[in-house]
mmCIF file of N, CA and C in Angstrom:
data_model
loop_
_atom_site.group_PDB
_atom_site.id
_atom_site.type_symbol
_atom_site.label_atom_id
_atom_site.label_comp_id
_atom_site.label_asym_id
_atom_site.label_seq_id
_atom_site.Cartn_x
_atom_site.Cartn_y
_atom_site.Cartn_z
ATOM 1 N N MET A 1 98.382 113.384 75.303
ATOM 2 C CA MET A 1 99.390 114.172 74.653
ATOM 3 C C MET A 1 100.734 113.830 75.281
ATOM 4 N N VAL A 2 101.738 113.669 74.453
ATOM 5 C CA VAL A 2 103.085 113.334 74.905
ATOM 6 C C VAL A 2 103.988 114.539 74.655
ATOM 7 N N VAL A 3 104.719 114.957 75.697
ATOM 8 C CA VAL A 3 105.649 116.083 75.575
ATOM 9 C C VAL A 3 106.964 115.719 76.245
ATOM 10 N N THR A 4 108.017 116.380 75.807
ATOM 11 C CA THR A 4 109.311 116.159 76.452
ATOM 12 C C THR A 4 109.393 116.989 77.728
ATOM 13 N N ALA A 5 110.261 116.590 78.632
ATOM 14 C CA ALA A 5 110.440 117.318 79.887
ATOM 15 C C ALA A 5 110.899 118.748 79.629
ATOM 16 N N THR A 6 111.756 118.927 78.651
ATOM 17 C CA THR A 6 112.248 120.263 78.315
ATOM 18 C C THR A 6 111.114 121.148 77.814
ATOM 19 N N ASP A 7 110.273 120.597 76.926
ATOM 20 C CA ASP A 7 109.147 121.352 76.386
ATOM 21 C C ASP A 7 108.155 121.698 77.498
ATOM 22 N N LEU A 8 107.918 120.770 78.400
ATOM 23 C CA LEU A 8 107.013 121.036 79.521
ATOM 24 C C LEU A 8 107.561 122.157 80.395
ATOM 25 N N LYS A 9 108.840 122.108 80.677
ATOM 26 C CA LYS A 9 109.480 123.140 81.504
ATOM 27 C C LYS A 9 109.367 124.519 80.854
ATOM 28 N N THR A 10 109.568 124.565 79.550
ATOM 29 C CA THR A 10 109.525 125.825 78.817
ATOM 30 C C THR A 10 108.108 126.387 78.717
ATOM 31 N N ASN A 11 107.118 125.517 78.537
ATOM 32 C CA ASN A 11 105.741 125.948 78.270
ATOM 33 C C ASN A 11 104.760 125.415 79.318
ATOM 34 N N LEU A 12 105.136 125.452 80.580
ATOM 35 C CA LEU A 12 104.310 124.860 81.624
ATOM 36 C C LEU A 12 102.895 125.427 81.643
ATOM 37 N N GLY A 13 102.749 126.714 81.557
ATOM 38 C CA GLY A 13 101.425 127.330 81.597
ATOM 39 C C GLY A 13 100.516 126.825 80.494
ATOM 40 N N LYS A 14 101.048 126.695 79.306
ATOM 41 C CA LYS A 14 100.281 126.199 78.158
ATOM 42 C C LYS A 14 99.774 124.783 78.433
ATOM 43 N N TYR A 15 100.635 123.925 78.959
ATOM 44 C CA TYR A 15 100.248 122.543 79.197
ATOM 45 C C TYR A 15 99.288 122.418 80.380
ATOM 46 N N LEU A 16 99.407 123.290 81.359
ATOM 47 C CA LEU A 16 98.441 123.275 82.458
ATOM 48 C C LEU A 16 97.047 123.622 81.954
ATOM 49 N N ASP A 17 96.957 124.543 80.999
ATOM 50 C CA ASP A 17 95.667 124.876 80.395
ATOM 51 C C ASP A 17 95.110 123.701 79.588
ATOM 52 N N LEU A 18 95.985 122.961 78.937
ATOM 53 C CA LEU A 18 95.544 121.827 78.122
ATOM 54 C C LEU A 18 95.109 120.616 78.946
ATOM 55 N N LEU A 19 95.420 120.617 80.234
ATOM 56 C CA LEU A 19 95.014 119.489 81.081
ATOM 57 C C LEU A 19 93.496 119.336 81.151
ATOM 58 N N ASP A 20 92.745 120.398 80.881
ATOM 59 C CA ASP A 20 91.286 120.291 80.903
ATOM 60 C C ASP A 20 90.773 119.341 79.836
ATOM 61 N N THR A 21 91.508 119.192 78.753
ATOM 62 C CA THR A 21 91.036 118.368 77.650
ATOM 63 C C THR A 21 91.759 117.034 77.531
ATOM 64 N N ASP A 22 92.979 116.923 78.054
ATOM 65 C CA ASP A 22 93.765 115.718 77.818
ATOM 66 C C ASP A 22 94.807 115.530 78.918
ATOM 67 N N ASP A 23 95.121 114.281 79.229
ATOM 68 C CA ASP A 23 96.239 114.001 80.130
ATOM 69 C C ASP A 23 97.537 114.264 79.379
ATOM 70 N N ILE A 24 98.600 114.534 80.124
ATOM 71 C CA ILE A 24 99.887 114.827 79.502
ATOM 72 C C ILE A 24 100.908 113.810 79.998
ATOM 73 N N ILE A 25 101.544 113.133 79.049
ATOM 74 C CA ILE A 25 102.611 112.188 79.352
ATOM 75 C C ILE A 25 103.929 112.908 79.124
ATOM 76 N N VAL A 26 104.803 112.891 80.128
ATOM 77 C CA VAL A 26 106.095 113.568 80.030
ATOM 78 C C VAL A 26 107.167 112.516 79.764
ATOM 79 N N THR A 27 108.030 112.802 78.779
ATOM 80 C CA THR A 27 109.115 111.879 78.459
ATOM 81 C C THR A 27 110.462 112.550 78.697
ATOM 82 N N ARG A 28 111.436 111.733 79.012
ATOM 83 C CA ARG A 28 112.821 112.195 79.145
ATOM 84 C C ARG A 28 113.684 111.151 78.452
ATOM 85 N N ASN A 29 114.470 111.602 77.505
ATOM 86 C CA ASN A 29 115.312 110.698 76.711
ATOM 87 C C ASN A 29 114.506 109.581 76.059
ATOM 88 N N GLY A 30 113.289 109.913 75.628
ATOM 89 C CA GLY A 30 112.449 108.945 74.933
ATOM 90 C C GLY A 30 111.683 107.988 75.824
ATOM 91 N N ARG A 31 111.871 108.069 77.137
ATOM 92 C CA ARG A 31 111.169 107.173 78.071
ATOM 93 C C ARG A 31 110.100 107.938 78.818
ATOM 94 N N ARG A 32 108.965 107.300 79.054
ATOM 95 C CA ARG A 32 107.886 107.926 79.814
ATOM 96 C C ARG A 32 108.299 108.014 81.282
ATOM 97 N N VAL A 33 108.197 109.222 81.849
ATOM 98 C CA VAL A 33 108.622 109.401 83.240
ATOM 99 C C VAL A 33 107.513 109.942 84.140
ATOM 100 N N ALA A 34 106.474 110.533 83.552
ATOM 101 C CA ALA A 34 105.417 111.101 84.390
ATOM 102 C C ALA A 34 104.131 111.227 83.585
ATOM 103 N N ARG A 35 103.035 111.330 84.326
ATOM 104 C CA ARG A 35 101.721 111.551 83.715
ATOM 105 C C ARG A 35 101.021 112.631 84.520
ATOM 106 N N LEU A 36 100.640 113.701 83.862
ATOM 107 C CA LEU A 36 99.915 114.786 84.518
ATOM 108 C C LEU A 36 98.432 114.609 84.241
ATOM 109 N N ILE A 37 97.623 114.692 85.299
ATOM 110 C CA ILE A 37 96.177 114.566 85.156
ATOM 111 C C ILE A 37 95.504 115.726 85.868
ATOM 112 N N ARG A 38 94.247 115.983 85.529
ATOM 113 C CA ARG A 38 93.498 117.041 86.204
ATOM 114 C C ARG A 38 93.308 116.669 87.676
ATOM 115 N N ASP A 39 93.206 117.650 88.525
ATOM 116 C CA ASP A 39 93.026 117.416 89.958
ATOM 117 C C ASP A 39 91.665 116.812 90.258
ATOM 118 N N GLU A 40 90.662 117.112 89.453
ATOM 119 C CA GLU A 40 89.324 116.586 89.684
ATOM 120 C C GLU A 40 89.147 115.182 89.134
ATOM 121 N N GLU A 41 90.230 114.504 88.812
ATOM 122 C CA GLU A 41 90.158 113.169 88.233
ATOM 123 C C GLU A 41 89.381 112.243 89.161
ATOM 124 N N ASP A 42 88.676 111.331 88.587
ATOM 125 C CA ASP A 42 87.852 110.387 89.324
ATOM 126 C C ASP A 42 88.718 109.527 90.249
ATOM 127 N N VAL A 43 88.380 109.488 91.530
ATOM 128 C CA VAL A 43 89.142 108.720 92.506
ATOM 129 C C VAL A 43 89.072 107.231 92.176
ATOM 130 N N LEU A 44 87.924 106.776 91.685
ATOM 131 C CA LEU A 44 87.775 105.368 91.337
ATOM 132 C C LEU A 44 88.770 104.965 90.250
ATOM 133 N N ALA A 45 88.990 105.824 89.273
ATOM 134 C CA ALA A 45 89.952 105.521 88.212
ATOM 135 C C ALA A 45 91.360 105.391 88.786
ATOM 136 N N GLU A 46 91.712 106.214 89.746
ATOM 137 C CA GLU A 46 93.032 106.124 90.363
ATOM 138 C C GLU A 46 93.192 104.823 91.125
ATOM 139 N N VAL A 47 92.161 104.435 91.852
ATOM 140 C CA VAL A 47 92.221 103.182 92.610
ATOM 141 C C VAL A 47 92.331 102.001 91.654
ATOM 142 N N GLN A 48 91.567 102.034 90.572
ATOM 143 C CA GLN A 48 91.638 100.947 89.602
ATOM 144 C C GLN A 48 93.008 100.871 88.946
ATOM 145 N N SER A 49 93.678 102.005 88.763
ATOM 146 C CA SER A 49 95.008 101.978 88.167
ATOM 147 C C SER A 49 96.015 101.306 89.101
ATOM 148 N N LEU A 50 95.760 101.308 90.393
ATOM 149 C CA LEU A 50 96.648 100.669 91.359
ATOM 150 C C LEU A 50 96.326 99.196 91.573
ATOM 151 N N TYR A 51 95.214 98.734 91.051
ATOM 152 C CA TYR A 51 94.751 97.376 91.327
ATOM 153 C C TYR A 51 95.808 96.321 91.009
ATOM 154 N N GLY A 52 96.397 96.396 89.838
ATOM 155 C CA GLY A 52 97.405 95.408 89.462
ATOM 156 C C GLY A 52 98.625 95.460 90.356
ATOM 157 N N ILE A 53 99.028 96.644 90.757
ATOM 158 C CA ILE A 53 100.191 96.802 91.622
ATOM 159 C C ILE A 53 99.914 96.178 92.987
ATOM 160 N N LEU A 54 98.743 96.480 93.544
ATOM 161 C CA LEU A 54 98.401 95.963 94.865
ATOM 162 C C LEU A 54 98.192 94.461 94.828
ATOM 163 N N ALA A 55 97.591 93.951 93.772
ATOM 164 C CA ALA A 55 97.383 92.511 93.658
ATOM 165 C C ALA A 55 98.722 91.792 93.584
ATOM 166 N N GLY A 56 99.678 92.349 92.838
ATOM 167 C CA GLY A 56 101.002 91.754 92.738
ATOM 168 C C GLY A 56 101.715 91.733 94.077
ATOM 169 N N ALA A 57 101.540 92.780 94.870
ATOM 170 C CA ALA A 57 102.178 92.847 96.190
ATOM 171 C C ALA A 57 101.588 91.789 97.108
ATOM 172 N N GLU A 58 100.286 91.581 97.015
ATOM 173 C CA GLU A 58 99.628 90.579 97.855
ATOM 174 C C GLU A 58 100.108 89.179 97.484
ATOM 175 N N GLU A 59 100.274 88.905 96.188
ATOM 176 C CA GLU A 59 100.766 87.601 95.754
ATOM 177 C C GLU A 59 102.178 87.362 96.261
ATOM 178 N N LYS A 60 103.038 88.380 96.214
ATOM 179 C CA LYS A 60 104.402 88.247 96.716
ATOM 180 C C LYS A 60 104.399 87.961 98.207
ATOM 181 N N LYS A 61 103.488 88.612 98.937
ATOM 182 C CA LYS A 61 103.393 88.408 100.377
ATOM 183 C C LYS A 61 103.010 86.957 100.665
ATOM 184 N N ASP A 62 102.019 86.427 99.931
ATOM 185 C CA ASP A 62 101.591 85.047 100.128
ATOM 186 C C ASP A 62 102.721 84.076 99.821
ATOM 187 N N THR A 63 103.467 84.326 98.755
ATOM 188 C CA THR A 63 104.570 83.452 98.379
ATOM 189 C C THR A 63 105.650 83.465 99.459
ATOM 190 N N ALA A 64 105.954 84.623 99.995
ATOM 191 C CA ALA A 64 106.969 84.724 101.048
ATOM 192 C C ALA A 64 106.529 83.959 102.295
ATOM 193 N N GLN A 65 105.256 84.058 102.638
ATOM 194 C CA GLN A 65 104.751 83.334 103.806
ATOM 195 C C GLN A 65 104.833 81.827 103.581
ATOM 196 N N GLU A 66 104.518 81.373 102.367
ATOM 197 C CA GLU A 66 104.609 79.948 102.063
ATOM 198 C C GLU A 66 106.048 79.455 102.162
ATOM 199 N N GLU A 67 106.993 80.259 101.677
ATOM 200 C CA GLU A 67 108.405 79.882 101.745
ATOM 201 C C GLU A 67 108.863 79.764 103.197
ATOM 202 N N ARG A 68 108.448 80.709 104.034
ATOM 203 C CA ARG A 68 108.818 80.640 105.455
ATOM 204 C C ARG A 68 108.244 79.380 106.096
ATOM 205 N N ALA A 69 106.999 79.063 105.770
ATOM 206 C CA ALA A 69 106.370 77.874 106.337
ATOM 207 C C ALA A 69 107.122 76.620 105.912
ATOM 208 N N LYS A 70 107.536 76.536 104.661
ATOM 209 C CA LYS A 70 108.301 75.376 104.189
ATOM 210 C C LYS A 70 109.621 75.256 104.933
ATOM 211 N N ARG A 71 110.296 76.399 105.168
ATOM 212 C CA ARG A 71 111.564 76.378 105.882
ATOM 213 C C ARG A 71 111.383 75.842 107.296
ATOM 214 N N TYR A 72 110.343 76.326 107.970
ATOM 215 C CA TYR A 72 110.102 75.864 109.339
ATOM 216 C C TYR A 72 109.722 74.392 109.364
ATOM 217 N N ASP A 73 108.994 73.925 108.354
ATOM 218 C CA ASP A 73 108.658 72.502 108.278
ATOM 219 C C ASP A 73 109.922 71.665 108.149
ATOM 220 N N ARG A 74 110.879 72.128 107.331
ATOM 221 C CA ARG A 74 112.138 71.404 107.174
ATOM 222 C C ARG A 74 112.925 71.382 108.484
ATOM 223 N N ILE A 75 112.959 72.502 109.183
ATOM 224 C CA ILE A 75 113.676 72.573 110.458
ATOM 225 C C ILE A 75 113.057 71.605 111.452
ATOM 226 N N ASP A 76 111.721 71.613 111.536
ATOM 227 C CA ASP A 76 111.037 70.689 112.449
ATOM 228 C C ASP A 76 111.346 69.239 112.091
ATOM 229 N N TRP A 77 111.353 68.905 110.797
ATOM 230 C CA TRP A 77 111.623 67.528 110.365
ATOM 231 C C TRP A 77 113.022 67.103 110.786
ATOM 232 N N TYR A 78 114.013 68.006 110.577
ATOM 233 C CA TYR A 78 115.394 67.678 110.957
ATOM 234 C C TYR A 78 115.529 67.521 112.467
ATOM 235 N N GLU A 79 114.835 68.323 113.239
ATOM 236 C CA GLU A 79 114.910 68.224 114.700
ATOM 237 C C GLU A 79 114.285 66.911 115.174
ATOM 238 N N ARG A 80 113.196 66.497 114.557
ATOM 239 C CA ARG A 80 112.550 65.248 114.969
ATOM 240 C C ARG A 80 113.351 64.024 114.549
ATOM 241 N N ASN A 81 114.059 64.095 113.436
ATOM 242 C CA ASN A 81 114.781 62.947 112.914
ATOM 243 C C ASN A 81 116.256 62.939 113.281
ATOM 244 N N SER A 82 116.691 63.849 114.119
ATOM 245 C CA SER A 82 118.111 63.873 114.506
ATOM 246 C C SER A 82 118.333 63.158 115.793
#
């Protein structure tokens, strides 16, 4: 279910009751800004939702390490050939 932030603020109790049946997506100015879920939500589902984020962070870390290694290789080459 998608609701505006204003509607959620006005009818919070109603939407908290509806969380038993459906997640609630909150929008502000037409953009999605939040997702309300039941507290008993499956922990595995939450971890799986983070999988892409964590995988992307790991790839960035590997790329940064490779760039540093290339820089040090260039420095070593210049020191040996100077």
